[in-house]
PDB file of C-alpha atoms in Angstrom:
ATOM      1  CA  MET A   1    -123.337-265.948 -58.427  1.00  0.00           C
ATOM      2  CA  GLN A   2    -121.860-262.669 -57.147  1.00  0.00           C
ATOM      3  CA  LEU A   3    -124.443-260.694 -59.111  1.00  0.00           C
ATOM      4  CA  ALA A   4    -127.276-262.698 -57.550  1.00  0.00           C
ATOM      5  CA  CYS A   5    -125.886-262.049 -54.057  1.00  0.00           C
ATOM      6  CA  ARG A   6    -125.488-258.356 -54.829  1.00  0.00           C
ATOM      7  CA  LYS A   7    -129.101-258.151 -55.998  1.00  0.00           C
ATOM      8  CA  GLN A   8    -130.303-259.965 -52.869  1.00  0.00           C
ATOM      9  CA  SER A   9    -128.263-257.609 -50.661  1.00  0.00           C
ATOM     10  CA  THR A  10    -129.738-254.550 -52.388  1.00  0.00           C
ATOM     11  CA  LEU A  11    -133.282-255.845 -51.895  1.00  0.00           C
ATOM     12  CA  TRP A  12    -132.601-256.578 -48.227  1.00  0.00           C
ATOM     13  CA  LEU A  13    -131.163-253.081 -47.669  1.00  0.00           C
ATOM     14  CA  MET A  14    -134.227-251.456 -49.240  1.00  0.00           C
ATOM     15  CA  LEU A  15    -136.587-253.645 -47.197  1.00  0.00           C
ATOM     16  CA  GLU A  16    -134.808-253.008 -43.895  1.00  0.00           C
ATOM     17  CA  ASN A  17    -134.176-249.275 -44.388  1.00  0.00           C
ATOM     18  CA  GLY A  18    -137.426-248.242 -46.067  1.00  0.00           C
ATOM     19  CA  PHE A  19    -136.351-246.908 -49.448  1.00  0.00           C
ATOM     20  CA  ILE A  20    -136.612-247.702 -53.150  1.00  0.00           C
ATOM     21  CA  ALA A  21    -133.366-247.444 -55.111  1.00  0.00           C
ATOM     22  CA  PRO A  22    -133.659-245.558 -58.408  1.00  0.00           C
ATOM     23  CA  SER A  23    -133.343-246.872 -61.941  1.00  0.00           C
ATOM     24  CA  ILE A  24    -130.096-245.244 -63.031  1.00  0.00           C
ATOM     25  CA  ASN A  25    -128.780-243.995 -66.381  1.00  0.00           C
ATOM     26  CA  ILE A  26    -132.216-242.949 -67.645  1.00  0.00           C
ATOM     27  CA  GLU A  27    -131.586-239.740 -69.535  1.00  0.00           C
ATOM     28  CA  GLU A  28    -134.729-239.592 -71.650  1.00  0.00           C
ATOM     29  CA  MET A  29    -137.935-241.549 -71.067  1.00  0.00           C
ATOM     30  CA  ASP A  30    -139.430-243.349 -74.067  1.00  0.00           C
ATOM     31  CA  GLU A  31    -142.858-242.020 -75.086  1.00  0.00           C
ATOM     32  CA  GLN A  32    -144.357-245.502 -74.634  1.00  0.00           C
ATOM     33  CA  ALA A  33    -143.306-245.409 -70.962  1.00  0.00           C
ATOM     34  CA  ALA A  34    -145.197-242.176 -70.301  1.00  0.00           C
ATOM     35  CA  GLY A  35    -147.436-242.604 -67.284  1.00  0.00           C
ATOM     36  CA  LEU A  36    -145.447-245.497 -65.810  1.00  0.00           C
ATOM     37  CA  ASN A  37    -144.113-244.976 -62.295  1.00  0.00           C
ATOM     38  CA  ILE A  38    -140.363-245.269 -63.004  1.00  0.00           C
ATOM     39  CA  VAL A  39    -138.310-244.387 -59.913  1.00  0.00           C
ATOM     40  CA  THR A  40    -135.418-242.130 -60.976  1.00  0.00           C
ATOM     41  CA  GLU A  41    -134.474-240.825 -57.504  1.00  0.00           C
ATOM     42  CA  THR A  42    -134.103-242.619 -54.178  1.00  0.00           C
ATOM     43  CA  THR A  43    -137.576-242.709 -52.636  1.00  0.00           C
ATOM     44  CA  GLU A  44    -138.336-243.132 -48.933  1.00  0.00           C
ATOM     45  CA  ARG A  45    -141.095-245.736 -48.569  1.00  0.00           C
ATOM     46  CA  GLU A  46    -142.130-248.221 -45.889  1.00  0.00           C
ATOM     47  CA  LEU A  47    -141.786-251.609 -47.590  1.00  0.00           C
ATOM     48  CA  THR A  48    -143.156-254.980 -46.499  1.00  0.00           C
ATOM     49  CA  THR A  49    -142.338-256.990 -49.639  1.00  0.00           C
ATOM     50  CA  VAL A  50    -139.751-256.581 -52.410  1.00  0.00           C
ATOM     51  CA  MET A  51    -139.375-258.480 -55.680  1.00  0.00           C
ATOM     52  CA  SER A  52    -136.770-258.745 -58.420  1.00  0.00           C
ATOM     53  CA  ASN A  53    -137.287-260.449 -61.786  1.00  0.00           C
ATOM     54  CA  SER A  54    -134.452-261.727 -63.983  1.00  0.00           C
ATOM     55  CA  PHE A  55    -134.964-262.826 -67.559  1.00  0.00           C
ATOM     56  CA  GLY A  56    -132.264-264.705 -69.473  1.00  0.00           C
ATOM     57  CA  PHE A  57    -131.697-266.073 -72.923  1.00  0.00           C
ATOM     58  CA  GLY A  58    -133.236-269.459 -73.624  1.00  0.00           C
ATOM     59  CA  GLY A  59    -136.014-269.078 -71.066  1.00  0.00           C
ATOM     60  CA  THR A  60    -133.851-269.044 -67.942  1.00  0.00           C
ATOM     61  CA  ASN A  61    -136.038-266.849 -65.739  1.00  0.00           C
ATOM     62  CA  ALA A  62    -136.120-266.277 -61.984  1.00  0.00           C
ATOM     63  CA  THR A  63    -138.012-264.221 -59.419  1.00  0.00           C
ATOM     64  CA  LEU A  64    -136.725-263.379 -55.947  1.00  0.00           C
ATOM     65  CA  VAL A  65    -139.346-262.261 -53.395  1.00  0.00           C
ATOM     66  CA  MET A  66    -138.479-261.153 -49.862  1.00  0.00           C
ATOM     67  CA  ARG A  67    -141.008-260.203 -47.167  1.00  0.00           C
ATOM     68  CA  LYS A  68    -140.451-258.502 -43.833  1.00  0.00           C
ATOM     69  CA  LEU A  69    -141.732-260.696 -40.995  1.00  0.00           C
ATOM     70  CA  LYS A  70    -143.540-259.249 -38.003  1.00  0.00           C
ATOM     71  CA  ALA A  71    -141.899-260.083 -34.676  1.00  0.00           C
TER      72      ALA A  71
END
């Protein structure tokens, strides 16, 4: 449960503060990933919607989507 809350908190921080957190510990990109937009450094970006997918063993899958509401 703590991991799920941590993931939700990270998404909320990115949404509220306008940045995309990097994928860490990528030392060498696989050739098959060439051309994909993999974020390896913190990127400033105005966000309106964020999404996180989680895939588990045995088909336990989940998607968390958060959207910024206009006041």
